[in-house]
């Protein structure tokens, strides 16, 4: 009898674990296959990409699309390097600014009491409920009047505004988890308020700042809708906007587009990889007894 | 090396006043324990001394210097927090050396001080671990180590033992006492545990609702509580209290027709018709043949045992008297059956009388 019950449970556990694996596999496939398809297509000639029925197993892989992308600016080629630089400058700068403001704001929300704190906080979050595209026309007009259309600064400002509410919210959450006692202990140990922040609170909240940073970077890096309105020339176009250069009136250069897409994915991957060490809650809050 | 003075210190949070002008003099090298129920303002007082909390009124001086407006770093104090507040991203060694590093000391000097502290607190084996990988007691020791490396003028402790289990707490209590003997320094120690207060303190300061109720040596506050609050707060089990009235012939009358003579000490201090509260400890109410010698024995009192709690060398007896439940103690205990009626004697010389209105001692 008892043996039976044990057996039943074992079978049940087994079935559940199989179901787990299958579900996970399906979910991961849905997430990963489009990405893999892009990478694969970037190495294939257009014939293969467009083949019907699709060619699943690659036959003829080459780097032609990449050569074309970097080399042949002449024959309607796309100034990819310029786009890459634009993207990098705009994303990195806007991320750094958003992080600085996010840290200052998040710390203030986590540590200080002031009038209208909750209202301001909710107001910040509400700004995220407004779809960015809805702002594109007003933004366009403002930028046009101030001469910021087609400049790095214009886009940087837009992205900072987009990211700040989220970085504040995320960083606030991390500072909230750090007991105020830590900074107080540091002050007693001889730190100024400023030192206590940089030597104790900031290192402990690094994981939060890093994740906010990744988020802000990826948002700016991938943003298309606003960038397509506010940029015009190679001087400020970012890579997502640049992707459109591969479509001409009658043809779409899928291979080239995929190659550029891969180029876009790489920095995002590298960054995530570098920072993930901090993301894994490597920092146990063991300094205080919970 | 310094004394600490609090002069009419007030703390307000907005309109809410939580510390009402307290005065306290802590002598150089004295071990003072602030004790009181939760929310009475002990931590607030300690944090004002540390400089973590602004003072709304009055004056605090450390070593003759008024420190009202000095930031914590300029007060040369150390503090051990209830939750230890160790820096989670630093090793034990770095935690210990942090204050010296901030002060810009040479590495060799830091190493020497850190090693000395780690020897005193037996931390040598954990020096390269992070706080997250330490047990509660080890973290507690690191927190103390971090406090002593700086050789501060004053040590502040805010309930440092309350996160430890009973056994470890007793052990650390002894450690702290030894530490005080070793590194003679002024210590102000906050706890809500009266046992900790009694065992550690040179002087106990009992607080309630932002006021100091009484201060004195442990034996003073134990033997001469100024009011019923101190009487019931200090000592375990808490002092028994019985509401009563002084009647003619120096007799005290209680509910259910129970009477006692007024203790000699209070004859003349009370007058007939006065409402009083009688206080006595379990140790002074003992059954016949299981008692110490009494200085001023009361007439025999017969009481039924409700529950008995054998503690080994003695048994705590819960009985009923004059409508109240009171506790008595049986020395050289024998097994007691619940409901059994025993004859007790109260030591009147160890009784306290309090005024029923003010709750103050009539001594
Ligand atoms: N920031 C604050 N704002 C308003 N009131 C506060 C604040 N901090 C503390 N108080 C109040 O001050 C009183 C004293 O608090 P305190 O922390 O000093 O108590 P305590 O004696 O240390 O108690 P415990 O034993 O629970 O630690 C409490 O009634 C508390 O509610
Ligand atoms: Mg407290």
mmCIF file with all atom_site columns, N, CA, C and O in Angstrom, chain A residues 204-248:
data_model
loop_
_atom_site.group_PDB
_atom_site.id
_atom_site.type_symbol
_atom_site.label_atom_id
_atom_site.label_alt_id
_atom_site.label_comp_id
_atom_site.label_asym_id
_atom_site.label_entity_id
_atom_site.label_seq_id
_atom_site.pdbx_PDB_ins_code
_atom_site.Cartn_x
_atom_site.Cartn_y
_atom_site.Cartn_z
_atom_site.occupancy
_atom_site.B_iso_or_equiv
_atom_site.pdbx_formal_charge
_atom_site.auth_seq_id
_atom_site.auth_comp_id
_atom_site.auth_asym_id
_atom_site.auth_atom_id
_atom_site.pdbx_PDB_model_num
ATOM 1   N N  . UNK A 1 204 ? 26.834 48.463 -2.667  1.00 0.00 ? 204 UNK A N  1
ATOM 2   C CA . UNK A 1 204 ? 25.846 47.450 -2.319  1.00 0.00 ? 204 UNK A CA 1
ATOM 3   C C  . UNK A 1 204 ? 24.692 47.460 -3.319  1.00 0.00 ? 204 UNK A C  1
ATOM 4   O O  . UNK A 1 204 ? 24.122 46.415 -3.626  1.00 0.00 ? 204 UNK A O  1
ATOM 5   N N  . UNK A 1 205 ? 24.379 48.635 -3.854  1.00 0.00 ? 205 UNK A N  1
ATOM 6   C CA . UNK A 1 205 ? 23.252 48.731 -4.789  1.00 0.00 ? 205 UNK A CA 1
ATOM 7   C C  . UNK A 1 205 ? 23.699 48.579 -6.239  1.00 0.00 ? 205 UNK A C  1
ATOM 8   O O  . UNK A 1 205 ? 22.906 48.742 -7.156  1.00 0.00 ? 205 UNK A O  1
ATOM 9   N N  . UNK A 1 206 ? 24.986 48.249 -6.453  1.00 0.00 ? 206 UNK A N  1
ATOM 10  C CA . UNK A 1 206 ? 25.541 48.178 -7.798  1.00 0.00 ? 206 UNK A CA 1
ATOM 11  C C  . UNK A 1 206 ? 24.697 47.325 -8.737  1.00 0.00 ? 206 UNK A C  1
ATOM 12  O O  . UNK A 1 206 ? 24.475 47.672 -9.888  1.00 0.00 ? 206 UNK A O  1
ATOM 13  N N  . UNK A 1 207 ? 24.203 46.209 -8.213  1.00 0.00 ? 207 UNK A N  1
ATOM 14  C CA . UNK A 1 207 ? 23.433 45.304 -9.052  1.00 0.00 ? 207 UNK A CA 1
ATOM 15  C C  . UNK A 1 207 ? 22.224 46.026 -9.629  1.00 0.00 ? 207 UNK A C  1
ATOM 16  O O  . UNK A 1 207 ? 21.908 45.873 -10.809 1.00 0.00 ? 207 UNK A O  1
ATOM 17  N N  . UNK A 1 208 ? 21.570 46.813 -8.787  1.00 0.00 ? 208 UNK A N  1
ATOM 18  C CA . UNK A 1 208 ? 20.387 47.528 -9.239  1.00 0.00 ? 208 UNK A CA 1
ATOM 19  C C  . UNK A 1 208 ? 20.742 48.573 -10.279 1.00 0.00 ? 208 UNK A C  1
ATOM 20  O O  . UNK A 1 208 ? 20.079 48.701 -11.309 1.00 0.00 ? 208 UNK A O  1
ATOM 21  N N  . UNK A 1 209 ? 21.829 49.281 -10.035 1.00 0.00 ? 209 UNK A N  1
ATOM 22  C CA . UNK A 1 209 ? 22.239 50.314 -10.975 1.00 0.00 ? 209 UNK A CA 1
ATOM 23  C C  . UNK A 1 209 ? 22.600 49.664 -12.307 1.00 0.00 ? 209 UNK A C  1
ATOM 24  O O  . UNK A 1 209 ? 22.234 50.161 -13.376 1.00 0.00 ? 209 UNK A O  1
ATOM 25  N N  . UNK A 1 210 ? 23.278 48.528 -12.236 1.00 0.00 ? 210 UNK A N  1
ATOM 26  C CA . UNK A 1 210 ? 23.666 47.841 -13.463 1.00 0.00 ? 210 UNK A CA 1
ATOM 27  C C  . UNK A 1 210 ? 22.442 47.406 -14.248 1.00 0.00 ? 210 UNK A C  1
ATOM 28  O O  . UNK A 1 210 ? 22.388 47.570 -15.472 1.00 0.00 ? 210 UNK A O  1
ATOM 29  N N  . UNK A 1 211 ? 21.444 46.857 -13.559 1.00 0.00 ? 211 UNK A N  1
ATOM 30  C CA . UNK A 1 211 ? 20.284 46.398 -14.323 1.00 0.00 ? 211 UNK A CA 1
ATOM 31  C C  . UNK A 1 211 ? 19.520 47.578 -14.899 1.00 0.00 ? 211 UNK A C  1
ATOM 32  O O  . UNK A 1 211 ? 19.029 47.504 -16.030 1.00 0.00 ? 211 UNK A O  1
ATOM 33  N N  . UNK A 1 212 ? 19.451 48.664 -14.153 1.00 0.00 ? 212 UNK A N  1
ATOM 34  C CA . UNK A 1 212 ? 18.805 49.854 -14.701 1.00 0.00 ? 212 UNK A CA 1
ATOM 35  C C  . UNK A 1 212 ? 19.579 50.330 -15.929 1.00 0.00 ? 212 UNK A C  1
ATOM 36  O O  . UNK A 1 212 ? 18.987 50.735 -16.935 1.00 0.00 ? 212 UNK A O  1
ATOM 37  N N  . UNK A 1 213 ? 20.912 50.234 -15.843 1.00 0.00 ? 213 UNK A N  1
ATOM 38  C CA . UNK A 1 213 ? 21.748 50.651 -16.956 1.00 0.00 ? 213 UNK A CA 1
ATOM 39  C C  . UNK A 1 213 ? 21.489 49.812 -18.199 1.00 0.00 ? 213 UNK A C  1
ATOM 40  O O  . UNK A 1 213 ? 21.333 50.346 -19.304 1.00 0.00 ? 213 UNK A O  1
ATOM 41  N N  . UNK A 1 214 ? 21.449 48.503 -18.044 1.00 0.00 ? 214 UNK A N  1
ATOM 42  C CA . UNK A 1 214 ? 21.177 47.632 -19.189 1.00 0.00 ? 214 UNK A CA 1
ATOM 43  C C  . UNK A 1 214 ? 19.844 47.990 -19.821 1.00 0.00 ? 214 UNK A C  1
ATOM 44  O O  . UNK A 1 214 ? 19.709 48.117 -21.026 1.00 0.00 ? 214 UNK A O  1
ATOM 45  N N  . UNK A 1 215 ? 18.855 48.163 -18.944 1.00 0.00 ? 215 UNK A N  1
ATOM 46  C CA . UNK A 1 215 ? 17.533 48.459 -19.461 1.00 0.00 ? 215 UNK A CA 1
ATOM 47  C C  . UNK A 1 215 ? 17.549 49.745 -20.281 1.00 0.00 ? 215 UNK A C  1
ATOM 48  O O  . UNK A 1 215 ? 17.063 49.800 -21.406 1.00 0.00 ? 215 UNK A O  1
ATOM 49  N N  . UNK A 1 216 ? 18.154 50.780 -19.704 1.00 0.00 ? 216 UNK A N  1
ATOM 50  C CA . UNK A 1 216 ? 18.167 52.075 -20.385 1.00 0.00 ? 216 UNK A CA 1
ATOM 51  C C  . UNK A 1 216 ? 18.933 51.962 -21.701 1.00 0.00 ? 216 UNK A C  1
ATOM 52  O O  . UNK A 1 216 ? 18.504 52.479 -22.736 1.00 0.00 ? 216 UNK A O  1
ATOM 53  N N  . UNK A 1 217 ? 20.052 51.245 -21.653 1.00 0.00 ? 217 UNK A N  1
ATOM 54  C CA . UNK A 1 217 ? 20.860 51.105 -22.869 1.00 0.00 ? 217 UNK A CA 1
ATOM 55  C C  . UNK A 1 217 ? 20.072 50.397 -23.961 1.00 0.00 ? 217 UNK A C  1
ATOM 56  O O  . UNK A 1 217 ? 20.020 50.844 -25.102 1.00 0.00 ? 217 UNK A O  1
ATOM 57  N N  . UNK A 1 218 ? 19.435 49.295 -23.605 1.00 0.00 ? 218 UNK A N  1
ATOM 58  C CA . UNK A 1 218 ? 18.713 48.530 -24.620 1.00 0.00 ? 218 UNK A CA 1
ATOM 59  C C  . UNK A 1 218 ? 17.541 49.331 -25.177 1.00 0.00 ? 218 UNK A C  1
ATOM 60  O O  . UNK A 1 218 ? 17.261 49.264 -26.371 1.00 0.00 ? 218 UNK A O  1
ATOM 61  N N  . UNK A 1 219 ? 16.865 50.073 -24.303 1.00 0.00 ? 219 UNK A N  1
ATOM 62  C CA . UNK A 1 219 ? 15.753 50.883 -24.794 1.00 0.00 ? 219 UNK A CA 1
ATOM 63  C C  . UNK A 1 219 ? 16.247 51.868 -25.850 1.00 0.00 ? 219 UNK A C  1
ATOM 64  O O  . UNK A 1 219 ? 15.674 51.977 -26.930 1.00 0.00 ? 219 UNK A O  1
ATOM 65  N N  . UNK A 1 220 ? 17.340 52.582 -25.532 1.00 0.00 ? 220 UNK A N  1
ATOM 66  C CA . UNK A 1 220 ? 17.840 53.565 -26.482 1.00 0.00 ? 220 UNK A CA 1
ATOM 67  C C  . UNK A 1 220 ? 18.385 52.887 -27.738 1.00 0.00 ? 220 UNK A C  1
ATOM 68  O O  . UNK A 1 220 ? 18.194 53.359 -28.856 1.00 0.00 ? 220 UNK A O  1
ATOM 69  N N  . UNK A 1 221 ? 19.064 51.806 -27.528 1.00 0.00 ? 221 UNK A N  1
ATOM 70  C CA . UNK A 1 221 ? 19.724 51.092 -28.633 1.00 0.00 ? 221 UNK A CA 1
ATOM 71  C C  . UNK A 1 221 ? 18.703 50.595 -29.641 1.00 0.00 ? 221 UNK A C  1
ATOM 72  O O  . UNK A 1 221 ? 18.930 50.629 -30.842 1.00 0.00 ? 221 UNK A O  1
ATOM 73  N N  . UNK A 1 222 ? 17.569 50.128 -29.147 1.00 0.00 ? 222 UNK A N  1
ATOM 74  C CA . UNK A 1 222 ? 16.590 49.503 -30.031 1.00 0.00 ? 222 UNK A CA 1
ATOM 75  C C  . UNK A 1 222 ? 15.485 50.448 -30.482 1.00 0.00 ? 222 UNK A C  1
ATOM 76  O O  . UNK A 1 222 ? 14.673 50.070 -31.307 1.00 0.00 ? 222 UNK A O  1
ATOM 77  N N  . UNK A 1 223 ? 15.410 51.642 -29.913 1.00 0.00 ? 223 UNK A N  1
ATOM 78  C CA . UNK A 1 223 ? 14.264 52.504 -30.181 1.00 0.00 ? 223 UNK A CA 1
ATOM 79  C C  . UNK A 1 223 ? 14.180 52.850 -31.660 1.00 0.00 ? 223 UNK A C  1
ATOM 80  O O  . UNK A 1 223 ? 15.167 53.241 -32.288 1.00 0.00 ? 223 UNK A O  1
ATOM 81  N N  . UNK A 1 224 ? 12.982 52.752 -32.217 1.00 0.00 ? 224 UNK A N  1
ATOM 82  C CA . UNK A 1 224 ? 12.845 53.036 -33.641 1.00 0.00 ? 224 UNK A CA 1
ATOM 83  C C  . UNK A 1 224 ? 11.891 54.190 -33.909 1.00 0.00 ? 224 UNK A C  1
ATOM 84  O O  . UNK A 1 224 ? 12.222 55.122 -34.637 1.00 0.00 ? 224 UNK A O  1
ATOM 85  N N  . UNK A 1 225 ? 10.693 54.129 -33.281 1.00 0.00 ? 225 UNK A N  1
ATOM 86  C CA . UNK A 1 225 ? 9.616  55.033 -33.668 1.00 0.00 ? 225 UNK A CA 1
ATOM 87  C C  . UNK A 1 225 ? 10.039 56.496 -33.611 1.00 0.00 ? 225 UNK A C  1
ATOM 88  O O  . UNK A 1 225 ? 9.880  57.240 -34.581 1.00 0.00 ? 225 UNK A O  1
ATOM 89  N N  . UNK A 1 226 ? 10.576 56.913 -32.473 1.00 0.00 ? 226 UNK A N  1
ATOM 90  C CA . UNK A 1 226 ? 10.934 58.324 -32.343 1.00 0.00 ? 226 UNK A CA 1
ATOM 91  C C  . UNK A 1 226 ? 12.169 58.659 -33.171 1.00 0.00 ? 226 UNK A C  1
ATOM 92  O O  . UNK A 1 226 ? 12.237 59.712 -33.797 1.00 0.00 ? 226 UNK A O  1
ATOM 93  N N  . UNK A 1 227 ? 13.128 57.743 -33.167 1.00 0.00 ? 227 UNK A N  1
ATOM 94  C CA . UNK A 1 227 ? 14.354 58.005 -33.915 1.00 0.00 ? 227 UNK A CA 1
ATOM 95  C C  . UNK A 1 227 ? 14.036 58.207 -35.391 1.00 0.00 ? 227 UNK A C  1
ATOM 96  O O  . UNK A 1 227 ? 14.637 59.045 -36.066 1.00 0.00 ? 227 UNK A O  1
ATOM 97  N N  . UNK A 1 228 ? 13.072 57.476 -35.910 1.00 0.00 ? 228 UNK A N  1
ATOM 98  C CA . UNK A 1 228 ? 12.759 57.598 -37.330 1.00 0.00 ? 228 UNK A CA 1
ATOM 99  C C  . UNK A 1 228 ? 12.174 58.972 -37.637 1.00 0.00 ? 228 UNK A C  1
ATOM 100 O O  . UNK A 1 228 ? 12.294 59.462 -38.747 1.00 0.00 ? 228 UNK A O  1
ATOM 101 N N  . UNK A 1 229 ? 11.551 59.599 -36.631 1.00 0.00 ? 229 UNK A N  1
ATOM 102 C CA . UNK A 1 229 ? 11.005 60.940 -36.853 1.00 0.00 ? 229 UNK A CA 1
ATOM 103 C C  . UNK A 1 229 ? 12.072 62.016 -36.689 1.00 0.00 ? 229 UNK A C  1
ATOM 104 O O  . UNK A 1 229 ? 12.049 63.023 -37.377 1.00 0.00 ? 229 UNK A O  1
ATOM 105 N N  . UNK A 1 230 ? 12.933 61.810 -35.741 1.00 0.00 ? 230 UNK A N  1
ATOM 106 C CA . UNK A 1 230 ? 13.806 62.903 -35.319 1.00 0.00 ? 230 UNK A CA 1
ATOM 107 C C  . UNK A 1 230 ? 15.178 62.874 -35.982 1.00 0.00 ? 230 UNK A C  1
ATOM 108 O O  . UNK A 1 230 ? 16.025 63.713 -35.688 1.00 0.00 ? 230 UNK A O  1
ATOM 109 N N  . UNK A 1 231 ? 15.433 61.872 -36.824 1.00 0.00 ? 231 UNK A N  1
ATOM 110 C CA . UNK A 1 231 ? 16.722 61.834 -37.525 1.00 0.00 ? 231 UNK A CA 1
ATOM 111 C C  . UNK A 1 231 ? 16.452 61.884 -39.023 1.00 0.00 ? 231 UNK A C  1
ATOM 112 O O  . UNK A 1 231 ? 15.394 61.488 -39.488 1.00 0.00 ? 231 UNK A O  1
ATOM 113 N N  . UNK A 1 232 ? 17.434 62.378 -39.735 1.00 0.00 ? 232 UNK A N  1
ATOM 114 C CA . UNK A 1 232 ? 17.214 62.477 -41.183 1.00 0.00 ? 232 UNK A CA 1
ATOM 115 C C  . UNK A 1 232 ? 18.380 61.939 -41.963 1.00 0.00 ? 232 UNK A C  1
ATOM 116 O O  . UNK A 1 232 ? 18.216 61.241 -42.932 1.00 0.00 ? 232 UNK A O  1
ATOM 117 N N  . UNK A 1 233 ? 19.591 62.310 -41.494 1.00 0.00 ? 233 UNK A N  1
ATOM 118 C CA . UNK A 1 233 ? 20.751 62.024 -42.330 1.00 0.00 ? 233 UNK A CA 1
ATOM 119 C C  . UNK A 1 233 ? 21.672 61.053 -41.616 1.00 0.00 ? 233 UNK A C  1
ATOM 120 O O  . UNK A 1 233 ? 21.438 60.671 -40.466 1.00 0.00 ? 233 UNK A O  1
ATOM 121 N N  . UNK A 1 234 ? 22.717 60.669 -42.307 1.00 0.00 ? 234 UNK A N  1
ATOM 122 C CA . UNK A 1 234 ? 23.697 59.787 -41.704 1.00 0.00 ? 234 UNK A CA 1
ATOM 123 C C  . UNK A 1 234 ? 24.314 60.430 -40.474 1.00 0.00 ? 234 UNK A C  1
ATOM 124 O O  . UNK A 1 234 ? 24.890 59.760 -39.650 1.00 0.00 ? 234 UNK A O  1
ATOM 125 N N  . UNK A 1 235 ? 24.140 61.746 -40.345 1.00 0.00 ? 235 UNK A N  1
ATOM 126 C CA . UNK A 1 235 ? 24.755 62.415 -39.214 1.00 0.00 ? 235 UNK A CA 1
ATOM 127 C C  . UNK A 1 235 ? 24.184 61.920 -37.890 1.00 0.00 ? 235 UNK A C  1
ATOM 128 O O  . UNK A 1 235 ? 24.882 61.843 -36.893 1.00 0.00 ? 235 UNK A O  1
ATOM 129 N N  . UNK A 1 236 ? 22.910 61.565 -37.873 1.00 0.00 ? 236 UNK A N  1
ATOM 130 C CA . UNK A 1 236 ? 22.346 61.166 -36.587 1.00 0.00 ? 236 UNK A CA 1
ATOM 131 C C  . UNK A 1 236 ? 21.537 59.875 -36.631 1.00 0.00 ? 236 UNK A C  1
ATOM 132 O O  . UNK A 1 236 ? 21.082 59.405 -35.611 1.00 0.00 ? 236 UNK A O  1
ATOM 133 N N  . UNK A 1 237 ? 21.353 59.296 -37.826 1.00 0.00 ? 237 UNK A N  1
ATOM 134 C CA . UNK A 1 237 ? 20.530 58.093 -37.885 1.00 0.00 ? 237 UNK A CA 1
ATOM 135 C C  . UNK A 1 237 ? 21.121 56.970 -37.031 1.00 0.00 ? 237 UNK A C  1
ATOM 136 O O  . UNK A 1 237 ? 22.323 56.733 -37.048 1.00 0.00 ? 237 UNK A O  1
ATOM 137 N N  . UNK A 1 238 ? 20.262 56.290 -36.310 1.00 0.00 ? 238 UNK A N  1
ATOM 138 C CA . UNK A 1 238 ? 20.731 55.153 -35.522 1.00 0.00 ? 238 UNK A CA 1
ATOM 139 C C  . UNK A 1 238 ? 20.490 53.870 -36.296 1.00 0.00 ? 238 UNK A C  1
ATOM 140 O O  . UNK A 1 238 ? 19.821 53.876 -37.329 1.00 0.00 ? 238 UNK A O  1
ATOM 141 N N  . UNK A 1 239 ? 20.982 52.786 -35.792 1.00 0.00 ? 239 UNK A N  1
ATOM 142 C CA . UNK A 1 239 ? 20.915 51.537 -36.547 1.00 0.00 ? 239 UNK A CA 1
ATOM 143 C C  . UNK A 1 239 ? 19.492 51.060 -36.830 1.00 0.00 ? 239 UNK A C  1
ATOM 144 O O  . UNK A 1 239 ? 19.212 50.611 -37.928 1.00 0.00 ? 239 UNK A O  1
ATOM 145 N N  . UNK A 1 240 ? 18.582 51.112 -35.850 1.00 0.00 ? 240 UNK A N  1
ATOM 146 C CA . UNK A 1 240 ? 17.225 50.658 -36.175 1.00 0.00 ? 240 UNK A CA 1
ATOM 147 C C  . UNK A 1 240 ? 16.651 51.441 -37.347 1.00 0.00 ? 240 UNK A C  1
ATOM 148 O O  . UNK A 1 240 ? 15.981 50.866 -38.210 1.00 0.00 ? 240 UNK A O  1
ATOM 149 N N  . UNK A 1 241 ? 16.931 52.744 -37.390 1.00 0.00 ? 241 UNK A N  1
ATOM 150 C CA . UNK A 1 241 ? 16.447 53.545 -38.505 1.00 0.00 ? 241 UNK A CA 1
ATOM 151 C C  . UNK A 1 241 ? 17.190 53.146 -39.773 1.00 0.00 ? 241 UNK A C  1
ATOM 152 O O  . UNK A 1 241 ? 16.600 53.056 -40.850 1.00 0.00 ? 241 UNK A O  1
ATOM 153 N N  . UNK A 1 242 ? 18.475 52.882 -39.608 1.00 0.00 ? 242 UNK A N  1
ATOM 154 C CA . UNK A 1 242 ? 19.304 52.509 -40.739 1.00 0.00 ? 242 UNK A CA 1
ATOM 155 C C  . UNK A 1 242 ? 18.826 51.244 -41.422 1.00 0.00 ? 242 UNK A C  1
ATOM 156 O O  . UNK A 1 242 ? 19.038 51.055 -42.621 1.00 0.00 ? 242 UNK A O  1
ATOM 157 N N  . UNK A 1 243 ? 18.166 50.378 -40.663 1.00 0.00 ? 243 UNK A N  1
ATOM 158 C CA . UNK A 1 243 ? 17.677 49.130 -41.249 1.00 0.00 ? 243 UNK A CA 1
ATOM 159 C C  . UNK A 1 243 ? 16.798 49.411 -42.460 1.00 0.00 ? 243 UNK A C  1
ATOM 160 O O  . UNK A 1 243 ? 16.750 48.634 -43.412 1.00 0.00 ? 243 UNK A O  1
ATOM 161 N N  . UNK A 1 244 ? 16.114 50.544 -42.393 1.00 0.00 ? 244 UNK A N  1
ATOM 162 C CA . UNK A 1 244 ? 15.187 50.861 -43.471 1.00 0.00 ? 244 UNK A CA 1
ATOM 163 C C  . UNK A 1 244 ? 15.912 51.147 -44.778 1.00 0.00 ? 244 UNK A C  1
ATOM 164 O O  . UNK A 1 244 ? 15.319 51.069 -45.848 1.00 0.00 ? 244 UNK A O  1
ATOM 165 N N  . UNK A 1 245 ? 17.191 51.514 -44.668 1.00 0.00 ? 245 UNK A N  1
ATOM 166 C CA . UNK A 1 245 ? 17.949 51.797 -45.882 1.00 0.00 ? 245 UNK A CA 1
ATOM 167 C C  . UNK A 1 245 ? 18.037 50.582 -46.787 1.00 0.00 ? 245 UNK A C  1
ATOM 168 O O  . UNK A 1 245 ? 18.362 50.709 -47.960 1.00 0.00 ? 245 UNK A O  1
ATOM 169 N N  . UNK A 1 246 ? 17.789 49.417 -46.228 1.00 0.00 ? 246 UNK A N  1
ATOM 170 C CA . UNK A 1 246 ? 17.910 48.208 -47.034 1.00 0.00 ? 246 UNK A CA 1
ATOM 171 C C  . UNK A 1 246 ? 16.658 47.953 -47.868 1.00 0.00 ? 246 UNK A C  1
ATOM 172 O O  . UNK A 1 246 ? 16.616 47.062 -48.676 1.00 0.00 ? 246 UNK A O  1
ATOM 173 N N  . UNK A 1 247 ? 15.632 48.698 -47.589 1.00 0.00 ? 247 UNK A N  1
ATOM 174 C CA . UNK A 1 247 ? 14.459 48.556 -48.448 1.00 0.00 ? 247 UNK A CA 1
ATOM 175 C C  . UNK A 1 247 ? 14.521 49.653 -49.493 1.00 0.00 ? 247 UNK A C  1
ATOM 176 O O  . UNK A 1 247 ? 14.697 50.826 -49.179 1.00 0.00 ? 247 UNK A O  1
ATOM 177 N N  . UNK A 1 248 ? 14.410 49.251 -50.720 1.00 0.00 ? 248 UNK A N  1
ATOM 178 C CA . UNK A 1 248 ? 14.294 50.258 -51.773 1.00 0.00 ? 248 UNK A CA 1
ATOM 179 C C  . UNK A 1 248 ? 12.922 50.071 -52.414 1.00 0.00 ? 248 UNK A C  1
ATOM 180 O O  . UNK A 1 248 ? 12.137 49.239 -51.968 1.00 0.00 ? 248 UNK A O  1
#
